[in-house]
Structures are given as structure tokens and as C-alpha cells.
mmCIF file of C-alpha atoms and ligand atoms in Angstrom:
data_model
loop_
_atom_site.group_PDB
_atom_site.id
_atom_site.type_symbol
_atom_site.label_atom_id
_atom_site.label_comp_id
_atom_site.label_asym_id
_atom_site.label_seq_id
_atom_site.Cartn_x
_atom_site.Cartn_y
_atom_site.Cartn_z
ATOM 1 C CA UNK A 1 6.861 -68.006 -43.708
ATOM 2 C CA UNK A 2 8.134 -69.613 -40.914
ATOM 3 C CA UNK A 3 9.061 -73.489 -41.364
ATOM 4 C CA UNK A 4 6.616 -75.665 -38.933
ATOM 5 C CA UNK A 5 8.120 -78.739 -39.878
ATOM 6 C CA UNK A 6 10.791 -80.364 -41.893
ATOM 7 C CA UNK A 7 9.886 -80.506 -45.900
ATOM 8 C CA UNK A 8 13.136 -82.870 -46.979
ATOM 9 C CA UNK A 9 14.529 -85.638 -45.360
ATOM 10 C CA UNK A 10 17.911 -83.303 -45.012
ATOM 11 C CA UNK A 11 15.861 -80.821 -43.057
ATOM 12 C CA UNK A 12 14.610 -83.073 -40.798
ATOM 13 C CA UNK A 13 18.120 -84.463 -40.288
ATOM 14 C CA UNK A 14 19.136 -81.065 -39.537
ATOM 15 C CA UNK A 15 16.775 -80.556 -37.547
ATOM 16 C CA UNK A 16 17.173 -83.584 -35.926
ATOM 17 C CA UNK A 17 20.512 -82.629 -35.504
ATOM 18 C CA UNK A 18 20.305 -78.796 -34.221
ATOM 19 C CA UNK A 19 18.129 -80.417 -31.199
ATOM 20 C CA UNK A 20 20.510 -82.934 -30.519
ATOM 21 C CA UNK A 21 23.485 -80.081 -30.707
ATOM 22 C CA UNK A 22 20.889 -77.740 -28.904
ATOM 23 C CA UNK A 23 20.393 -80.060 -25.944
ATOM 24 C CA UNK A 24 24.695 -81.130 -25.615
ATOM 25 C CA UNK A 25 24.786 -77.135 -25.833
ATOM 26 C CA UNK A 26 22.773 -76.580 -23.137
ATOM 27 C CA UNK A 27 23.956 -79.572 -21.187
ATOM 28 C CA UNK A 28 27.752 -78.125 -21.460
ATOM 29 C CA UNK A 29 26.559 -74.563 -20.231
ATOM 30 C CA UNK A 30 24.571 -75.945 -17.112
ATOM 31 C CA UNK A 31 27.361 -78.060 -15.631
ATOM 32 C CA UNK A 32 29.902 -74.776 -16.092
ATOM 33 C CA UNK A 33 31.880 -76.969 -18.917
ATOM 34 C CA UNK A 34 33.296 -75.629 -21.856
ATOM 35 C CA UNK A 35 32.745 -75.308 -25.740
ATOM 36 C CA UNK A 36 34.365 -76.169 -28.000
ATOM 37 C CA UNK A 37 34.916 -74.680 -31.673
ATOM 38 C CA UNK A 38 33.676 -78.514 -32.856
ATOM 39 C CA UNK A 39 30.829 -78.139 -30.144
ATOM 40 C CA UNK A 40 27.492 -78.015 -32.341
ATOM 41 C CA UNK A 41 26.546 -74.275 -30.571
ATOM 42 C CA UNK A 42 23.108 -71.294 -31.806
ATOM 43 C CA UNK A 43 23.885 -69.040 -34.267
ATOM 44 C CA UNK A 44 23.731 -65.893 -32.029
ATOM 45 C CA UNK A 45 26.178 -67.657 -29.126
ATOM 46 C CA UNK A 46 28.519 -67.821 -32.301
ATOM 47 C CA UNK A 47 28.138 -64.422 -33.565
ATOM 48 C CA UNK A 48 27.997 -62.891 -30.500
ATOM 49 C CA UNK A 49 30.627 -64.467 -29.052
ATOM 50 C CA UNK A 50 32.878 -63.355 -32.589
ATOM 51 C CA UNK A 51 31.494 -59.608 -32.121
ATOM 52 C CA UNK A 52 33.192 -59.908 -28.430
ATOM 53 C CA UNK A 53 36.096 -61.773 -29.059
ATOM 54 C CA UNK A 54 37.170 -59.991 -32.271
ATOM 55 C CA UNK A 55 36.189 -56.139 -30.307
ATOM 56 C CA UNK A 56 38.911 -57.246 -27.680
ATOM 57 C CA UNK A 57 41.422 -57.760 -29.798
ATOM 58 C CA UNK A 58 40.873 -54.809 -31.569
ATOM 59 C CA UNK A 59 41.192 -52.886 -28.523
ATOM 60 C CA UNK A 60 44.497 -54.647 -27.772
ATOM 61 C CA UNK A 61 45.727 -53.460 -31.176
ATOM 62 C CA UNK A 62 44.485 -49.846 -31.449
ATOM 63 C CA UNK A 63 45.349 -49.473 -27.403
ATOM 64 C CA UNK A 64 49.153 -49.481 -28.532
ATOM 65 C CA UNK A 65 49.137 -46.681 -29.606
ATOM 66 C CA UNK A 66 48.780 -43.965 -26.934
ATOM 67 C CA UNK A 67 51.502 -45.893 -24.870
ATOM 68 C CA UNK A 68 53.755 -46.205 -27.907
ATOM 69 C CA UNK A 69 53.590 -42.545 -28.111
ATOM 70 C CA UNK A 70 55.482 -41.971 -25.301
ATOM 71 C CA UNK A 71 58.762 -44.905 -26.169
ATOM 72 C CA UNK A 72 60.382 -42.436 -27.266
ATOM 73 C CA UNK A 73 60.151 -39.393 -24.956
ATOM 74 C CA UNK A 74 60.628 -42.000 -21.819
ATOM 75 C CA UNK A 75 62.691 -40.613 -18.762
ATOM 76 C CA UNK A 76 65.483 -43.150 -18.232
ATOM 77 C CA UNK A 77 66.999 -46.545 -20.313
ATOM 78 C CA UNK A 78 65.206 -48.865 -17.496
ATOM 79 C CA UNK A 79 61.835 -47.049 -18.066
ATOM 80 C CA UNK A 80 61.751 -47.542 -22.114
ATOM 81 C CA UNK A 81 62.258 -51.539 -21.479
ATOM 82 C CA UNK A 82 59.742 -51.310 -19.145
ATOM 83 C CA UNK A 83 56.637 -49.704 -21.364
ATOM 84 C CA UNK A 84 58.057 -51.132 -25.197
ATOM 85 C CA UNK A 85 57.465 -54.998 -22.538
ATOM 86 C CA UNK A 86 53.993 -53.374 -22.330
ATOM 87 C CA UNK A 87 53.059 -52.805 -25.091
ATOM 88 C CA UNK A 88 54.501 -55.861 -27.331
ATOM 89 C CA UNK A 89 52.518 -57.520 -24.491
ATOM 90 C CA UNK A 90 48.855 -55.885 -25.939
ATOM 91 C CA UNK A 91 50.420 -56.483 -29.565
ATOM 92 C CA UNK A 92 50.347 -60.403 -28.278
ATOM 93 C CA UNK A 93 46.845 -59.887 -26.587
ATOM 94 C CA UNK A 94 45.373 -58.944 -30.238
ATOM 95 C CA UNK A 95 47.102 -62.080 -31.813
ATOM 96 C CA UNK A 96 45.912 -64.326 -28.912
ATOM 97 C CA UNK A 97 42.583 -62.417 -29.453
ATOM 98 C CA UNK A 98 42.361 -63.094 -33.079
ATOM 99 C CA UNK A 99 43.263 -66.664 -33.164
ATOM 100 C CA UNK A 100 40.077 -67.117 -30.415
ATOM 101 C CA UNK A 101 38.276 -65.333 -32.557
ATOM 102 C CA UNK A 102 39.309 -67.443 -35.814
ATOM 103 C CA UNK A 103 37.576 -70.526 -33.754
ATOM 104 C CA UNK A 104 34.326 -70.096 -34.083
ATOM 105 C CA UNK A 105 34.891 -69.562 -38.545
ATOM 106 C CA UNK A 106 35.306 -66.049 -39.427
ATOM 107 C CA UNK A 107 39.038 -65.116 -40.707
ATOM 108 C CA UNK A 108 41.117 -63.335 -39.508
ATOM 109 C CA UNK A 109 40.939 -61.097 -42.681
ATOM 110 C CA UNK A 110 37.841 -60.319 -42.594
ATOM 111 C CA UNK A 111 38.366 -59.363 -38.844
ATOM 112 C CA UNK A 112 40.947 -57.135 -39.023
ATOM 113 C CA UNK A 113 38.556 -55.469 -42.501
ATOM 114 C CA UNK A 114 35.563 -54.726 -39.534
ATOM 115 C CA UNK A 115 37.937 -53.087 -38.028
ATOM 116 C CA UNK A 116 39.776 -51.201 -40.672
ATOM 117 C CA UNK A 117 36.559 -49.912 -41.893
ATOM 118 C CA UNK A 118 34.610 -49.099 -39.287
ATOM 119 C CA UNK A 119 32.487 -51.806 -38.764
ATOM 120 C CA UNK A 120 33.322 -53.036 -35.703
ATOM 121 C CA UNK A 121 34.205 -51.023 -32.286
ATOM 122 C CA UNK A 122 37.167 -51.156 -30.387
ATOM 123 C CA UNK A 123 37.068 -50.285 -26.072
ATOM 124 C CA UNK A 124 36.177 -46.141 -26.514
ATOM 125 C CA UNK A 125 39.350 -45.084 -24.001
ATOM 126 C CA UNK A 126 41.963 -45.910 -26.622
ATOM 127 C CA UNK A 127 40.358 -42.641 -28.562
ATOM 128 C CA UNK A 128 41.537 -40.502 -25.391
ATOM 129 C CA UNK A 129 45.185 -39.066 -25.898
ATOM 130 C CA UNK A 130 48.110 -39.627 -22.865
ATOM 131 C CA UNK A 131 49.184 -35.910 -22.514
ATOM 132 C CA UNK A 132 52.401 -36.596 -20.324
ATOM 133 C CA UNK A 133 54.524 -39.361 -19.084
ATOM 134 C CA UNK A 134 52.048 -39.222 -16.506
ATOM 135 C CA UNK A 135 48.826 -40.514 -18.069
ATOM 136 C CA UNK A 136 51.825 -43.711 -18.846
ATOM 137 C CA UNK A 137 51.122 -44.307 -14.855
ATOM 138 C CA UNK A 138 47.502 -43.679 -15.419
ATOM 139 C CA UNK A 139 47.112 -46.274 -17.934
ATOM 140 C CA UNK A 140 48.716 -48.989 -17.338
ATOM 141 C CA UNK A 141 47.038 -47.893 -12.797
ATOM 142 C CA UNK A 142 43.402 -47.444 -14.585
ATOM 143 C CA UNK A 143 42.926 -48.871 -17.833
ATOM 144 C CA UNK A 144 44.661 -52.397 -17.233
ATOM 145 C CA UNK A 145 43.163 -52.121 -13.719
ATOM 146 C CA UNK A 146 40.103 -52.031 -15.243
ATOM 147 C CA UNK A 147 40.916 -54.259 -17.583
ATOM 148 C CA UNK A 148 41.507 -57.150 -14.906
ATOM 149 C CA UNK A 149 38.855 -56.578 -13.244
ATOM 150 C CA UNK A 150 36.646 -57.099 -16.534
ATOM 151 C CA UNK A 151 39.021 -59.950 -17.929
ATOM 152 C CA UNK A 152 39.763 -62.008 -14.512
ATOM 153 C CA UNK A 153 36.335 -63.544 -14.567
ATOM 154 C CA UNK A 154 36.852 -64.191 -18.343
ATOM 155 C CA UNK A 155 39.036 -67.142 -17.504
ATOM 156 C CA UNK A 156 35.766 -68.651 -16.838
ATOM 157 C CA UNK A 157 34.141 -67.903 -20.091
ATOM 158 C CA UNK A 158 32.186 -71.116 -21.228
ATOM 159 C CA UNK A 159 33.462 -70.849 -24.259
ATOM 160 C CA UNK A 160 37.354 -72.757 -24.087
ATOM 161 C CA UNK A 161 39.503 -70.871 -26.583
ATOM 162 C CA UNK A 162 38.579 -67.543 -25.174
ATOM 163 C CA UNK A 163 38.725 -68.377 -22.020
ATOM 164 C CA UNK A 164 42.114 -70.236 -22.005
ATOM 165 C CA UNK A 165 43.678 -66.911 -23.934
ATOM 166 C CA UNK A 166 42.567 -65.146 -20.360
ATOM 167 C CA UNK A 167 43.991 -66.551 -18.560
ATOM 168 C CA UNK A 168 47.939 -65.082 -20.027
ATOM 169 C CA UNK A 169 46.377 -62.382 -20.632
ATOM 170 C CA UNK A 170 45.512 -61.602 -17.462
ATOM 171 C CA UNK A 171 48.566 -62.265 -15.837
ATOM 172 C CA UNK A 172 50.628 -60.107 -18.442
ATOM 173 C CA UNK A 173 47.698 -57.406 -17.508
ATOM 174 C CA UNK A 174 48.778 -57.845 -13.253
ATOM 175 C CA UNK A 175 52.276 -56.667 -14.676
ATOM 176 C CA UNK A 176 50.827 -54.029 -16.549
ATOM 177 C CA UNK A 177 48.995 -52.510 -13.686
ATOM 178 C CA UNK A 178 51.883 -52.721 -11.365
ATOM 179 C CA UNK A 179 53.984 -50.459 -13.850
ATOM 180 C CA UNK A 180 51.358 -48.189 -14.002
ATOM 181 C CA UNK A 181 51.800 -47.714 -10.285
ATOM 182 C CA UNK A 182 54.898 -47.934 -10.198
ATOM 183 C CA UNK A 183 55.322 -45.109 -12.306
ATOM 184 C CA UNK A 184 52.629 -42.955 -10.409
ATOM 185 C CA UNK A 185 54.424 -43.843 -7.071
ATOM 186 C CA UNK A 186 57.596 -42.076 -8.068
ATOM 187 C CA UNK A 187 56.215 -38.792 -9.619
ATOM 188 C CA UNK A 188 53.535 -39.117 -6.580
ATOM 189 C CA UNK A 189 56.312 -38.757 -4.463
ATOM 190 C CA UNK A 190 58.725 -36.304 -6.473
ATOM 191 C CA UNK A 191 58.796 -32.936 -6.749
ATOM 192 C CA UNK A 192 55.813 -30.779 -6.636
ATOM 193 C CA UNK A 193 55.292 -29.936 -10.557
ATOM 194 C CA UNK A 194 55.740 -34.488 -10.633
ATOM 195 C CA UNK A 195 52.892 -34.532 -8.144
ATOM 196 C CA UNK A 196 50.532 -32.669 -9.989
ATOM 197 C CA UNK A 197 51.344 -34.121 -13.089
ATOM 198 C CA UNK A 198 50.214 -37.548 -11.745
ATOM 199 C CA UNK A 199 47.172 -35.804 -10.465
ATOM 200 C CA UNK A 200 46.441 -34.619 -13.380
ATOM 201 C CA UNK A 201 46.310 -37.830 -15.232
ATOM 202 C CA UNK A 202 44.464 -39.629 -12.360
ATOM 203 C CA UNK A 203 42.203 -37.077 -13.168
ATOM 204 C CA UNK A 204 41.601 -37.294 -16.976
ATOM 205 C CA UNK A 205 41.386 -40.947 -16.910
ATOM 206 C CA UNK A 206 39.572 -41.761 -13.531
ATOM 207 C CA UNK A 207 35.970 -41.485 -15.313
ATOM 208 C CA UNK A 208 37.092 -43.135 -18.880
ATOM 209 C CA UNK A 209 38.068 -46.327 -17.071
ATOM 210 C CA UNK A 210 34.983 -46.667 -15.243
ATOM 211 C CA UNK A 211 33.479 -46.707 -17.979
ATOM 212 C CA UNK A 212 35.371 -49.354 -19.458
ATOM 213 C CA UNK A 213 32.799 -52.116 -17.860
ATOM 214 C CA UNK A 214 30.190 -50.494 -20.203
ATOM 215 C CA UNK A 215 26.423 -48.472 -18.933
ATOM 216 C CA UNK A 216 24.635 -49.230 -16.235
ATOM 217 C CA UNK A 217 23.003 -52.906 -16.164
ATOM 218 C CA UNK A 218 19.423 -51.653 -16.641
ATOM 219 C CA UNK A 219 20.993 -50.140 -19.943
ATOM 220 C CA UNK A 220 22.816 -53.603 -20.659
ATOM 221 C CA UNK A 221 20.381 -55.443 -22.626
ATOM 222 C CA UNK A 222 22.761 -58.026 -24.165
ATOM 223 C CA UNK A 223 24.722 -58.541 -20.983
ATOM 224 C CA UNK A 224 21.713 -60.751 -19.322
ATOM 225 C CA UNK A 225 22.883 -63.361 -22.631
ATOM 226 C CA UNK A 226 26.012 -62.957 -21.692
ATOM 227 C CA UNK A 227 25.525 -64.536 -18.952
ATOM 228 C CA UNK A 228 23.111 -67.187 -19.589
ATOM 229 C CA UNK A 229 25.904 -68.423 -21.651
ATOM 230 C CA UNK A 230 28.632 -68.118 -18.874
ATOM 231 C CA UNK A 231 29.979 -66.100 -20.625
ATOM 232 C CA UNK A 232 29.647 -62.413 -19.003
ATOM 233 C CA UNK A 233 29.685 -63.889 -15.149
ATOM 234 C CA UNK A 234 29.584 -60.466 -13.314
ATOM 235 C CA UNK A 235 27.274 -57.625 -14.615
ATOM 236 C CA UNK A 236 29.208 -54.317 -15.670
ATOM 237 C CA UNK A 237 28.064 -52.650 -12.871
ATOM 238 C CA UNK A 238 29.453 -55.293 -10.171
ATOM 239 C CA UNK A 239 32.132 -55.270 -11.746
ATOM 240 C CA UNK A 240 32.226 -51.738 -11.905
ATOM 241 C CA UNK A 241 32.083 -51.469 -7.930
ATOM 242 C CA UNK A 242 34.739 -54.493 -7.704
ATOM 243 C CA UNK A 243 36.653 -51.888 -9.477
ATOM 244 C CA UNK A 244 35.460 -48.866 -7.430
ATOM 245 C CA UNK A 245 36.348 -50.596 -4.161
ATOM 246 C CA UNK A 246 39.507 -51.833 -5.551
ATOM 247 C CA UNK A 247 41.682 -48.611 -6.273
ATOM 248 C CA UNK A 248 40.102 -46.148 -3.341
ATOM 249 C CA UNK A 249 43.558 -47.978 -0.693
ATOM 250 C CA UNK A 250 45.911 -47.918 -3.849
ATOM 251 C CA UNK A 251 45.112 -43.706 -4.573
ATOM 252 C CA UNK A 252 45.168 -43.662 -1.094
ATOM 253 C CA UNK A 253 48.924 -45.494 -0.901
ATOM 254 C CA UNK A 254 49.624 -43.749 -3.552
ATOM 255 C CA UNK A 255 49.023 -40.381 -1.868
ATOM 256 C CA UNK A 256 46.408 -39.129 -5.012
ATOM 257 C CA UNK A 257 42.815 -38.004 -4.722
ATOM 258 C CA UNK A 258 40.435 -39.610 -7.477
ATOM 259 C CA UNK A 259 38.135 -36.597 -8.907
ATOM 260 C CA UNK A 260 34.995 -38.044 -7.817
ATOM 261 C CA UNK A 261 33.014 -35.546 -4.714
ATOM 262 C CA UNK A 262 30.416 -38.192 -4.934
ATOM 263 C CA UNK A 263 32.913 -40.741 -3.488
ATOM 264 C CA UNK A 264 32.346 -42.170 0.042
ATOM 265 C CA UNK A 265 32.059 -45.052 1.894
ATOM 266 C CA UNK A 266 29.061 -46.804 2.223
ATOM 267 C CA UNK A 267 29.178 -48.998 5.415
ATOM 268 C CA UNK A 268 24.779 -50.692 5.310
ATOM 269 C CA UNK A 269 26.257 -51.840 1.650
ATOM 270 C CA UNK A 270 30.198 -52.427 2.650
ATOM 271 C CA UNK A 271 31.197 -50.899 -0.808
ATOM 272 C CA UNK A 272 32.043 -47.257 -1.997
ATOM 273 C CA UNK A 273 29.192 -44.767 -3.237
ATOM 274 C CA UNK A 274 30.311 -43.152 -6.253
ATOM 275 C CA UNK A 275 28.914 -40.662 -8.170
ATOM 276 C CA UNK A 276 26.804 -40.657 -11.874
ATOM 277 C CA UNK A 277 29.504 -40.692 -14.586
ATOM 278 C CA UNK A 278 29.607 -38.911 -18.287
ATOM 279 C CA UNK A 279 27.859 -41.266 -20.243
ATOM 280 C CA UNK A 280 26.609 -38.484 -23.663
ATOM 281 C CA UNK A 281 30.252 -38.256 -23.795
ATOM 282 C CA UNK A 282 30.291 -41.841 -23.419
ATOM 283 C CA UNK A 283 28.012 -42.022 -26.555
ATOM 284 C CA UNK A 284 29.684 -39.318 -28.574
ATOM 285 C CA UNK A 285 33.231 -41.115 -28.194
ATOM 286 C CA UNK A 286 32.253 -44.567 -28.738
ATOM 287 C CA UNK A 287 30.375 -42.915 -31.628
ATOM 288 C CA UNK A 288 33.397 -41.808 -33.556
ATOM 289 C CA UNK A 289 33.253 -37.605 -31.117
ATOM 290 C CA UNK A 290 36.754 -38.791 -29.260
ATOM 291 C CA UNK A 291 39.327 -36.431 -28.926
ATOM 292 C CA UNK A 292 41.285 -39.014 -31.135
ATOM 293 C CA UNK A 293 39.041 -41.146 -32.979
ATOM 294 C CA UNK A 294 39.997 -40.273 -36.147
ATOM 295 C CA UNK A 295 43.781 -40.356 -35.529
ATOM 296 C CA UNK A 296 43.517 -43.196 -34.136
ATOM 297 C CA UNK A 297 42.444 -45.438 -37.448
ATOM 298 C CA UNK A 298 44.251 -43.244 -39.681
ATOM 299 C CA UNK A 299 47.361 -44.807 -37.086
ATOM 300 C CA UNK A 300 46.097 -48.520 -37.916
ATOM 301 C CA UNK A 301 45.095 -48.091 -41.480
ATOM 302 C CA UNK A 302 48.721 -46.466 -42.229
ATOM 303 C CA UNK A 303 49.918 -49.683 -40.704
ATOM 304 C CA UNK A 304 48.209 -52.230 -41.893
ATOM 305 C CA UNK A 305 49.181 -50.767 -45.769
ATOM 306 C CA UNK A 306 52.791 -50.418 -44.179
ATOM 307 C CA UNK A 307 52.599 -54.283 -43.015
ATOM 308 C CA UNK A 308 51.697 -55.603 -46.574
ATOM 309 C CA UNK A 309 54.862 -57.141 -47.526
ATOM 310 C CA UNK A 310 55.253 -58.519 -44.459
ATOM 311 C CA UNK A 311 52.156 -60.222 -45.334
ATOM 312 C CA UNK A 312 52.952 -61.281 -48.723
ATOM 313 C CA UNK A 313 56.474 -62.341 -47.459
ATOM 314 C CA UNK A 314 55.113 -63.882 -44.633
ATOM 315 C CA UNK A 315 52.223 -65.847 -47.665
ATOM 316 C CA UNK A 316 55.318 -66.298 -50.208
ATOM 317 C CA UNK A 317 56.945 -68.534 -47.674
ATOM 318 C CA UNK A 318 54.212 -70.386 -46.128
ATOM 319 C CA UNK A 319 53.543 -71.411 -50.415
ATOM 320 C CA UNK A 320 57.090 -72.392 -50.271
ATOM 321 C CA UNK A 321 57.233 -74.772 -47.781
ATOM 322 C CA UNK A 322 53.875 -76.137 -48.605
ATOM 323 C CA UNK A 323 55.693 -77.039 -52.123
ATOM 324 C CA UNK A 324 58.642 -78.098 -50.208
ATOM 325 C CA UNK A 325 56.603 -80.505 -48.283
ATOM 326 C CA UNK A 326 54.790 -82.003 -50.938
ATOM 327 C CA UNK A 327 57.709 -82.460 -52.860
ATOM 328 C CA UNK A 328 58.980 -84.793 -49.838
ATOM 329 C CA UNK A 329 56.594 -86.823 -49.492
ATOM 330 C CA UNK A 330 56.680 -87.681 -53.155
ATOM 331 C CA UNK A 331 60.156 -88.406 -52.922
ATOM 332 C CA UNK A 332 59.173 -90.328 -50.205
ATOM 333 C CA UNK A 333 56.742 -92.138 -51.963
ATOM 334 C CA UNK A 334 58.868 -92.937 -55.064
ATOM 335 C CA UNK A 335 61.415 -94.211 -52.746
ATOM 336 C CA UNK A 336 58.890 -96.541 -51.372
HETATM 337 FE FE1 FE2 B 1 46.122 -56.145 -22.885
HETATM 338 FE FE1 FE2 B 2 48.047 -54.137 -20.776
#
């Protein structure tokens, strides 16, 4: 039954508090100020942000897998060091983002459990395999490139901890994109076979990278709310267009082609037109039918189990530190 008026003094107090909280929240959003963890916020803002930030964190963590597979096969010591640094950055991104999500009240264990039990999603791009060394180039250039387009506006997200985490992440993503572009540049200016390998990698990752922005605006009902809350600043299609406009000249500089016969400059719009994307494939990969979904989850579960001793050791150390601090405080009190 819907409650129309507060029935107890406690309800009255909390609804008055909610009304004041909502008013303050609306004002902060209208002013383009930030919402911080201790501020009152609507339940669905909290829920939606927890989902978005934790899915973002999961994507960073799962996203380590396709590239980690190539660390031992990198063609030189320099490439190995760069790739290792990049994969470690992604782990760091996952950690900042889990911390940001935790400020909304859901613990790390619960968030992790959501990923391990398949209740939470991660970006479907990571369910594609990295078949050749050139894929390290295509992933850096296209996947990290798409991530940058998506994430730069998130630096201004209304939720403070999320926006602040994105600032550092974007700086690192920019290095990731450049290292990918540089791998492809070397290959496309190498032997005919190397150039072919680079082209094939771009052919495989182009479509899935464009889909990283999510479904077309007409099929993305949650976006509107996110934009009203000033979490998202541009629609999926706007961001996708920005990305296409960015990569066309970069592909030319690489001497590679983008696998889209409909890609052409539209004078009237001042943007590149691009062809229809395969959304059936996107939905199928999202629902678990991609080439690597099962393997990615199995690897994550295995890594989680293998890391149990680290978590236990960290918890034991924290307990001992707390006991020692308590003892030190007691001694000080006695001494005083
Ligand atoms: Fe990242
Ligand atoms: Fe990255």
C-alpha cells in the first residue's frame, strides 16, 4: 500500500530529512557541483552508480587477460616492459574504481562476488581473443582509444570519487593508446606479412571497439537518467561519432584501412558516416556467447582462489597492527 502521509514521528523526521536531502542534491547537480559520499543522494542514483563504477572496475580487471597472455611472447625486452606496465596500470584502474564504488556503501567482497557469480557484467570487448602480437596494437589503439573517448567526460561526473579516479585513469589510458598505435605503426611499416597482420588485427577489433559505447541511443533508456544526473555527459552515439572522427585520420597515418565500406566524410554533418554495426553479435557476446566468455570467467575464478593466501595474510597483518596500536595506546594511557 502506498503511504501518503508519515504515520510516526520517526517517519516524519526521515521524510523531512529526505526532502531536504533531495533539495540539496538537486541544487548540487544544477550547479554542476559534486556529490560526495556523505551527501544525501537518491537511492537509484546510488544504485545506478554502484553498478556503473563496479562494472567499470570489473572491465579493467578482466581486461588484463587478453594482453597478459602476450607478456611472455612480446617480441623484445622493451615491448615486454611496456606491455607489463600497461597491464599493471589496468590492475590499478580496477583498484581505484573498486574503492570509488565502495564509498557508495557496497563492500569489495560483495562487488567481487557479483563478478565471480556472473551477476555483474564487464565490457564485452574482453570476450574476444587476442590472436596475434598485432592485436596488442589494435587493443591499445582502438580499445583503449574508445575507453578514452568514453572516460574523458567522466572526469566531470557528478559523483566526486568517480570523477577524481577517472582523471588519473585517463592519463594512463592515453599512454596505452599511444603504445598500441606505435606497435601498429611499426608493423604497418615492416614487412608485407607484418602489415597484413596489423590490418587483420584492426579488422577484428574495429566493430567491437565501436560497440564499446553501448547500444544506439534509441535502445539505451538508462542513458537519459545518467545524463540528467550529470554522470554521463554525452550520449552513446555522440561518443561513438567522436571516436570514429578521431580514428579515421589516425588509420590513414598508420597506412591501414578501417573495415567499413560505408565510412565516408559527410560534408553536411561535418562528421564521418559509418556503417551499421552487428548488434545481434553484441547482444550474444553480452549474454555469454562470445568466443572467450567462459575462459575469462574461469581464469578470474582461478586467480581469485589462488590469491586467497594473500587476502588471509593481509587480514592477519591488519589484525596484528590493530592489536599493537591498541596496546601502544593503553601503554601511553597507563604511562600518563
Ligand atoms: Fe584502464
Ligand atoms: Fe588501458
